mmCIF file with all atom_site columns, C-alpha atoms in Angstrom:
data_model
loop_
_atom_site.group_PDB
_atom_site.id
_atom_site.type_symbol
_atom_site.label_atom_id
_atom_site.label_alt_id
_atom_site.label_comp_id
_atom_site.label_asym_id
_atom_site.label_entity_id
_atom_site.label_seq_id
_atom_site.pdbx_PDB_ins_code
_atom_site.Cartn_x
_atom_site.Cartn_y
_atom_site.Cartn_z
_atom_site.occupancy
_atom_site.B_iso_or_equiv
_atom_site.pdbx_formal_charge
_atom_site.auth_seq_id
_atom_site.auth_comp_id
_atom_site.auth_asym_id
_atom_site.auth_atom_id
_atom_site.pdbx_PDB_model_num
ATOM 1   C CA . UNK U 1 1   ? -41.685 -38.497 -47.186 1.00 0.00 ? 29  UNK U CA 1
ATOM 2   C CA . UNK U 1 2   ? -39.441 -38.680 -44.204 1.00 0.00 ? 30  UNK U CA 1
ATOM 3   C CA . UNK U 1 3   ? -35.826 -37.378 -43.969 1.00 0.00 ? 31  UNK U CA 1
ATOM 4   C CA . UNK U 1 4   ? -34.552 -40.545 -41.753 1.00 0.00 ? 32  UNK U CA 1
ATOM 5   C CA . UNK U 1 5   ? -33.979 -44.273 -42.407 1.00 0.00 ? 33  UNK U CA 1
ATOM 6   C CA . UNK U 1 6   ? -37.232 -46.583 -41.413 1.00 0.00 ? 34  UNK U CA 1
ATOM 7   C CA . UNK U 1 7   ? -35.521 -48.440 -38.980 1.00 0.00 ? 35  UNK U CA 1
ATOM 8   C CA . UNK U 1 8   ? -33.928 -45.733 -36.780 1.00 0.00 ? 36  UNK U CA 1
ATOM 9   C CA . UNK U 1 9   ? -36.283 -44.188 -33.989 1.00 0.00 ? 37  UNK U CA 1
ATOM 10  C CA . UNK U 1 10  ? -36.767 -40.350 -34.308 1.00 0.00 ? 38  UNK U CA 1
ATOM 11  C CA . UNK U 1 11  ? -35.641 -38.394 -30.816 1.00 0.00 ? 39  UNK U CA 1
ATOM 12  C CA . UNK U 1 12  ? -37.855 -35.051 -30.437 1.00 0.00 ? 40  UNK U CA 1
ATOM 13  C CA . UNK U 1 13  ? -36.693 -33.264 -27.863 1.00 0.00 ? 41  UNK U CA 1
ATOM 14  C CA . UNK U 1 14  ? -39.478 -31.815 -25.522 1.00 0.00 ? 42  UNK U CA 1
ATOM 15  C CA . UNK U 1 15  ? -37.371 -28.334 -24.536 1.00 0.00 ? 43  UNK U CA 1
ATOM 16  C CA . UNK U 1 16  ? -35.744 -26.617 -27.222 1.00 0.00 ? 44  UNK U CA 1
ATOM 17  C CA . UNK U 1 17  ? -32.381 -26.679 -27.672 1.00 0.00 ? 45  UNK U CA 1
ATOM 18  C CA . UNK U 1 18  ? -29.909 -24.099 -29.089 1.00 0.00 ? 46  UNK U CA 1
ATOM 19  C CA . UNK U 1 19  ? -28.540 -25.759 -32.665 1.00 0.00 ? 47  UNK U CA 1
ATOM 20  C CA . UNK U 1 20  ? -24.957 -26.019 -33.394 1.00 0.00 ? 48  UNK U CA 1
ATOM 21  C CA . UNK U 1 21  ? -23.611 -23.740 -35.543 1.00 0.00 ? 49  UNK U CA 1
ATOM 22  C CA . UNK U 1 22  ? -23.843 -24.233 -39.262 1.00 0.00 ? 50  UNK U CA 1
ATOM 23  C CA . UNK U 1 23  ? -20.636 -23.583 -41.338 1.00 0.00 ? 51  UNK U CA 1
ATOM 24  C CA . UNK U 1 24  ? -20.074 -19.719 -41.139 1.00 0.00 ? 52  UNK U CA 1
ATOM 25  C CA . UNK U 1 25  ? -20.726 -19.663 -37.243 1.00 0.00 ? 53  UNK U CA 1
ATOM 26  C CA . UNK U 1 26  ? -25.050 -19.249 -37.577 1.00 0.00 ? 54  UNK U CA 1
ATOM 27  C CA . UNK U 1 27  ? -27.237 -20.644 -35.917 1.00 0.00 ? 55  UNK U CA 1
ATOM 28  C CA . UNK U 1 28  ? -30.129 -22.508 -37.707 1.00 0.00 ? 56  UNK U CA 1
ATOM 29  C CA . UNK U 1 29  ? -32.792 -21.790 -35.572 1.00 0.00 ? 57  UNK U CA 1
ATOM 30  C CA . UNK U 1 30  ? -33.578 -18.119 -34.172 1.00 0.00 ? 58  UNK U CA 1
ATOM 31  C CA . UNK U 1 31  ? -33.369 -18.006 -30.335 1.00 0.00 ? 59  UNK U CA 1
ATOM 32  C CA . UNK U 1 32  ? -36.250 -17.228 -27.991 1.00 0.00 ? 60  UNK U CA 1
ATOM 33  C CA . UNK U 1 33  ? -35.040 -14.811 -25.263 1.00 0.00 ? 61  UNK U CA 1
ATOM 34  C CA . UNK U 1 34  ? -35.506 -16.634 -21.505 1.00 0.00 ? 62  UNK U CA 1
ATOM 35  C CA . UNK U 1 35  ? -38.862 -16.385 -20.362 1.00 0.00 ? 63  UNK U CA 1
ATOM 36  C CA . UNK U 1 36  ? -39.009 -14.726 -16.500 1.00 0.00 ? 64  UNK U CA 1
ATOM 37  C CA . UNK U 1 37  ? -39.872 -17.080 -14.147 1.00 0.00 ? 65  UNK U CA 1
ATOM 38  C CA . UNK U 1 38  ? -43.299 -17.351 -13.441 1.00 0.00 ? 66  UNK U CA 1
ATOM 39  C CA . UNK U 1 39  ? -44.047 -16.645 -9.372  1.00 0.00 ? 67  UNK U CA 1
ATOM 40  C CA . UNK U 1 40  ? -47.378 -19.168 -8.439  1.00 0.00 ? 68  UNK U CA 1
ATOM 41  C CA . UNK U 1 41  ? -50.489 -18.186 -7.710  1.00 0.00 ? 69  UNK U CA 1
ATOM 42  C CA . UNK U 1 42  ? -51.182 -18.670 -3.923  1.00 0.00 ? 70  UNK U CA 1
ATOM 43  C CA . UNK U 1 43  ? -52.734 -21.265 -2.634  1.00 0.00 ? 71  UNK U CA 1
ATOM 44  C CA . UNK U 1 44  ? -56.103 -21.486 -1.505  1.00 0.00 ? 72  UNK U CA 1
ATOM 45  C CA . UNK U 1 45  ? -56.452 -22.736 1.800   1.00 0.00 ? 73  UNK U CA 1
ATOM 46  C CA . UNK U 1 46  ? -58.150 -26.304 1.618   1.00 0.00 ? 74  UNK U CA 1
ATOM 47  C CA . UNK U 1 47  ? -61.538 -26.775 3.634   1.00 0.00 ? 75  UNK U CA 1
ATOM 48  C CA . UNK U 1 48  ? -59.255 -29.513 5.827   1.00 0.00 ? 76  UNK U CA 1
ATOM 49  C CA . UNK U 1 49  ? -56.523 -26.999 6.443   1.00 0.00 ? 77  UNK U CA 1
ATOM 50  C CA . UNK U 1 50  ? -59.322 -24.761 8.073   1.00 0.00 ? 78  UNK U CA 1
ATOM 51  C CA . UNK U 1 51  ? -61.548 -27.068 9.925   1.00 0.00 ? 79  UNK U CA 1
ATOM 52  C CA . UNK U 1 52  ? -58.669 -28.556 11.715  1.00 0.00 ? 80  UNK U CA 1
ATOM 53  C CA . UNK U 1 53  ? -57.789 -24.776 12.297  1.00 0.00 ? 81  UNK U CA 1
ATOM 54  C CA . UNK U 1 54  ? -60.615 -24.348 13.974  1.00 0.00 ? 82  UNK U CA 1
ATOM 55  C CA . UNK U 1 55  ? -60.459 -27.808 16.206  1.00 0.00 ? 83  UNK U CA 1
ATOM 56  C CA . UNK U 1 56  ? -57.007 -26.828 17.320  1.00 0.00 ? 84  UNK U CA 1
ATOM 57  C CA . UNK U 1 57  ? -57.952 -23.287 18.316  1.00 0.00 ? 85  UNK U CA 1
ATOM 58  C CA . UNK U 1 58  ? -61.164 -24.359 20.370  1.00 0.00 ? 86  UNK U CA 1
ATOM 59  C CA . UNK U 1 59  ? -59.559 -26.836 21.838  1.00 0.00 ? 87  UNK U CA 1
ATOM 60  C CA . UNK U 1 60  ? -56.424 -24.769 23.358  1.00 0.00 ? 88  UNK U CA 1
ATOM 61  C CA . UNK U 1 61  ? -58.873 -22.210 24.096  1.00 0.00 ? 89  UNK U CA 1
ATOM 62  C CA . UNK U 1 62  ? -60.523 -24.618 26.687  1.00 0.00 ? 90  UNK U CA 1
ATOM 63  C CA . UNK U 1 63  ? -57.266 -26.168 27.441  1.00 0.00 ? 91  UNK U CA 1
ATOM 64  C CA . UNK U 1 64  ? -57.832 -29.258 26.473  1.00 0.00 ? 92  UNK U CA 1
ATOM 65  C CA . UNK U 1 65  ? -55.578 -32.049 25.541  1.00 0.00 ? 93  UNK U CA 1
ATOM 66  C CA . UNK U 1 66  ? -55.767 -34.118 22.177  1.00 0.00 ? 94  UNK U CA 1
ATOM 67  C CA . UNK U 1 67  ? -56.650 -37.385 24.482  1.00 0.00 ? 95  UNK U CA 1
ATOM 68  C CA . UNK U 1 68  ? -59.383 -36.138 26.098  1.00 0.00 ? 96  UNK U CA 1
ATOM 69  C CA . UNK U 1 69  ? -61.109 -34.582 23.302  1.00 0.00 ? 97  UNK U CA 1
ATOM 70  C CA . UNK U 1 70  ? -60.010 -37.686 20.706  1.00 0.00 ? 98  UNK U CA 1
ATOM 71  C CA . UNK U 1 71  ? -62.027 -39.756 23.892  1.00 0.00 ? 99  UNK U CA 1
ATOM 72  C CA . UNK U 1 72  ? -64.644 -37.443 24.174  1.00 0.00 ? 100 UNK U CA 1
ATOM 73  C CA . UNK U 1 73  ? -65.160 -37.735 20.476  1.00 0.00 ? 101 UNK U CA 1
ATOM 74  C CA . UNK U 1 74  ? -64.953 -41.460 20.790  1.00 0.00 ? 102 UNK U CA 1
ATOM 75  C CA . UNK U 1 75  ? -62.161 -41.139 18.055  1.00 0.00 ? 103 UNK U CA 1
ATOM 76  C CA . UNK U 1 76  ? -58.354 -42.082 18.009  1.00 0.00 ? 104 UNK U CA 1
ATOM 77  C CA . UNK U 1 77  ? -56.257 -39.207 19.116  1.00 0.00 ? 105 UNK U CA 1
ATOM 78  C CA . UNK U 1 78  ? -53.806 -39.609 16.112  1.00 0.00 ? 106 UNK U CA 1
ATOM 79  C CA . UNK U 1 79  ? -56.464 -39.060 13.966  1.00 0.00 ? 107 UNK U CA 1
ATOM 80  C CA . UNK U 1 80  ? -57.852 -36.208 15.627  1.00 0.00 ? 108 UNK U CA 1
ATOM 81  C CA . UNK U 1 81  ? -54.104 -34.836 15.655  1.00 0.00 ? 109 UNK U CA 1
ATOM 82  C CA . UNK U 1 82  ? -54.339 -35.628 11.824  1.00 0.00 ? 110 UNK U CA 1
ATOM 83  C CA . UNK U 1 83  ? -57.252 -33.736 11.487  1.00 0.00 ? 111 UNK U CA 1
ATOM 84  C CA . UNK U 1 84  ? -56.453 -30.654 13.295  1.00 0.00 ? 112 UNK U CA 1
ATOM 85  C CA . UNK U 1 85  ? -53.090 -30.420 10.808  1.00 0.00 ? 113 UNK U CA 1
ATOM 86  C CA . UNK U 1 86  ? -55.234 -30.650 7.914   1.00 0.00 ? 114 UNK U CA 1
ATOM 87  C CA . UNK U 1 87  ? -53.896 -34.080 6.995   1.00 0.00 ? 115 UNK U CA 1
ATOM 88  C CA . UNK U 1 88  ? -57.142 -35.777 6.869   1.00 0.00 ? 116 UNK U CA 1
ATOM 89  C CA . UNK U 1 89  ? -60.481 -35.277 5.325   1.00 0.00 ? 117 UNK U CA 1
ATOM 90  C CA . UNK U 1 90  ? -63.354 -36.076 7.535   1.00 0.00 ? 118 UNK U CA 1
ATOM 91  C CA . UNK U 1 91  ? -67.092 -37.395 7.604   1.00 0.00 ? 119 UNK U CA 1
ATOM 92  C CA . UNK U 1 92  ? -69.711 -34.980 8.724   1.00 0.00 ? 120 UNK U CA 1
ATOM 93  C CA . UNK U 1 93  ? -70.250 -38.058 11.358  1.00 0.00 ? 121 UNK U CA 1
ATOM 94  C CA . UNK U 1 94  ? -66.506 -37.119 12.646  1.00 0.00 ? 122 UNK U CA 1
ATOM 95  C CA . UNK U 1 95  ? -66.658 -33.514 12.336  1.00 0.00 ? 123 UNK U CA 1
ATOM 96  C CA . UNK U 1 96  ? -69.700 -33.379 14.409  1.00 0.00 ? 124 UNK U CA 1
ATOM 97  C CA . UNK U 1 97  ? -68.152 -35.765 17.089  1.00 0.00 ? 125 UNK U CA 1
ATOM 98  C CA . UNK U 1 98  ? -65.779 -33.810 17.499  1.00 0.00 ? 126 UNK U CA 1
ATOM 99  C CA . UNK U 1 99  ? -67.442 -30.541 17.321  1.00 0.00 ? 127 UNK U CA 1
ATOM 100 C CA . UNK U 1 100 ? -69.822 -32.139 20.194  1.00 0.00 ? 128 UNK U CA 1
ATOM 101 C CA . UNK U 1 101 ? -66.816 -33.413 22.770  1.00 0.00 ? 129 UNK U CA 1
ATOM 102 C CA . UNK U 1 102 ? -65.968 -29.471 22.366  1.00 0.00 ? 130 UNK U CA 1
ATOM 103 C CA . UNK U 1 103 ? -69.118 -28.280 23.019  1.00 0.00 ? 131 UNK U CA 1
ATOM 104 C CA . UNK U 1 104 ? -69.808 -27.004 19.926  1.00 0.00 ? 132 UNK U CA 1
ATOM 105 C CA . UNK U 1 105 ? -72.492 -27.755 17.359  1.00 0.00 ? 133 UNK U CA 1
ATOM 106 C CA . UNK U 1 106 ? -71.797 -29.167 13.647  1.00 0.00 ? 134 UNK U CA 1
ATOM 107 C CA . UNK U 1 107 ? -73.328 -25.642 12.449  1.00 0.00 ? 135 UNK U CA 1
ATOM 108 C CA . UNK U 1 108 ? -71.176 -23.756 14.953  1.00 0.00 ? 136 UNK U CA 1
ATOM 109 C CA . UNK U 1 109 ? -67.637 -25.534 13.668  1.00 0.00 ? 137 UNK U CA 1
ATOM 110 C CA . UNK U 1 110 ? -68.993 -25.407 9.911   1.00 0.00 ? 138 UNK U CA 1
ATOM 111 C CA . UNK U 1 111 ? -69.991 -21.266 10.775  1.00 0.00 ? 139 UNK U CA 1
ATOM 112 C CA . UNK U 1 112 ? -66.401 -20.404 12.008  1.00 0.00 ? 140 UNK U CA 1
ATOM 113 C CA . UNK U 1 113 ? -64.932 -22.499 9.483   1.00 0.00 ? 141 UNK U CA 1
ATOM 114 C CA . UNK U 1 114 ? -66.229 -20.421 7.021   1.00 0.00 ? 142 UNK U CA 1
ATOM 115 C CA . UNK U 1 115 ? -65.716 -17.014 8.612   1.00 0.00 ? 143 UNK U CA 1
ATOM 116 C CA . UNK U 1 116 ? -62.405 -18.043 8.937   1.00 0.00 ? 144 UNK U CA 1
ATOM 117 C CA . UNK U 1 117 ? -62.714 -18.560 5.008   1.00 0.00 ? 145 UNK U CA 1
ATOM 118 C CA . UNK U 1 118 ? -63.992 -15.188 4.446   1.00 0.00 ? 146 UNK U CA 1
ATOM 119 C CA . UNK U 1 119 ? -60.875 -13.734 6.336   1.00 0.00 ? 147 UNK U CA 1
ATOM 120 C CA . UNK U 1 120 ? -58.808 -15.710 4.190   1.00 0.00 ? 148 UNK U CA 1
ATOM 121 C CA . UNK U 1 121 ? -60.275 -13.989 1.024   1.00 0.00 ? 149 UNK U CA 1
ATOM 122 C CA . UNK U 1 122 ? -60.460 -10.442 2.387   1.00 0.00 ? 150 UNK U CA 1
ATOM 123 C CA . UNK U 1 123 ? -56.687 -10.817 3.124   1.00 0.00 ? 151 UNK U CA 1
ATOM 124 C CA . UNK U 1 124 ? -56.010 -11.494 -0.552  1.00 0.00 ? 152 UNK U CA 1
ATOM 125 C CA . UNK U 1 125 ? -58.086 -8.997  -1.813  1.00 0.00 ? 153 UNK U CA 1
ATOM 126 C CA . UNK U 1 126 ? -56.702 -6.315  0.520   1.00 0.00 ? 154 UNK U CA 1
ATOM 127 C CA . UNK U 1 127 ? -53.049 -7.070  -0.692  1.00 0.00 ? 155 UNK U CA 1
ATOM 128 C CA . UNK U 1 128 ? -54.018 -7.081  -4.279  1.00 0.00 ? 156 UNK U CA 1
ATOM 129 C CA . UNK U 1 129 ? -53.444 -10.830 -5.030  1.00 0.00 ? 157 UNK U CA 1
ATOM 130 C CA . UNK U 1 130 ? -56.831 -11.005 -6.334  1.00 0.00 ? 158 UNK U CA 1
ATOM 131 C CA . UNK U 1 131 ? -59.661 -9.564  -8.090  1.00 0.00 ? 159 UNK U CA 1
ATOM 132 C CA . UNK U 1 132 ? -63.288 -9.311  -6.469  1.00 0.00 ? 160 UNK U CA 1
ATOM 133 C CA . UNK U 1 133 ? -64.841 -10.338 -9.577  1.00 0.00 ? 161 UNK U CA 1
ATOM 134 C CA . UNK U 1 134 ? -64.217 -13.113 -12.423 1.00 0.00 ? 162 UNK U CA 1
ATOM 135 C CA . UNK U 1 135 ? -64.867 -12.236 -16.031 1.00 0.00 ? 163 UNK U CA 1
ATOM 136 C CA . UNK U 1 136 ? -65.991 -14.728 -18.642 1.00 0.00 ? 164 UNK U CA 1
ATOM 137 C CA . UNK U 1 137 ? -66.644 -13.516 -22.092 1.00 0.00 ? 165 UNK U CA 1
ATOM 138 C CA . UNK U 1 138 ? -67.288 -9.502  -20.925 1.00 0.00 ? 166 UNK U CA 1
ATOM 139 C CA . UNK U 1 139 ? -69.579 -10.704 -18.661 1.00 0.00 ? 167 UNK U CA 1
ATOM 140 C CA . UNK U 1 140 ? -68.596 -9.652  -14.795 1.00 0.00 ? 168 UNK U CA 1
ATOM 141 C CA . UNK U 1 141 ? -69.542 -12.363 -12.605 1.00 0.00 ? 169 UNK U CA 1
ATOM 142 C CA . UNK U 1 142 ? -69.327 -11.977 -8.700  1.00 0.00 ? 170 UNK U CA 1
ATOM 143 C CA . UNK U 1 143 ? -66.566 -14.446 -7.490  1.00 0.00 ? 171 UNK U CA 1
#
């Protein structure tokens, strides 16, 4: 049996609230001390983020602009700007384009993409942010 009329809507609140005090100056309801604030995990970097990374690094190496590369790569130089700030997520047809009008192969951009990657995770492990392995259940899987 409900304590309210059937016509009236019930409001539950989604954060709890202190109660007003009940005659005698209690409260009803205990209170829960404030939890700390919880600091984020960091953020993995995002395959994007590090491909474009690598496009805008090879290409200032060679000191080359965005138009001649985007024309090289037979693409439009905002998008290759877009890609090389990790704002867009591209085909393999793209990426290898690209990699090409820098002289590189699909493997080679895909290679230092991922070493660059690994460096990522060795950072993290060498400041303690994370642990080499997962575990599940007891069971110590390599990460």
């Amino acid at each position: 049996m409900t304590t309210h009329a059937p016509n009236e809507a019930r409001v539950i609140p989604l954060r709890t609230q202190p109660s007003p005090p009940v005659s005698g100056g209690v409260n009803r309801a205990p209170q829960r001390p404030a939890e700390a604030p919880r600091t984020p995990a960091p953020r993995e970097p995002l395959w994007r983020d590090l491909v474009g990374d690598v496009l805008r690094r090879e290409r200032l190496a060679q000191e080359r602009t965005l138009k001649d590369v985007a024309e090289a790569a037979r693409i439009s130089m905002p998008y290759l700007s877009e890609l090389e700030r990790g704002r867009k997520e591209a085909s393999s047809e793209v990426l290898a384009a690209a990699a090409q009008a820098l002289g590189l192969g699909l493997a080679d951009l895909l290679s230092r993409t991922q070493d660059q990657l690994a460096r990522h995770t060795r950072s993290r492990l060498a400041r303690g942010r994370t642990s080499p392995t997962a575990r599940y259940d007891g069971l110590c899987l390599a990460a």
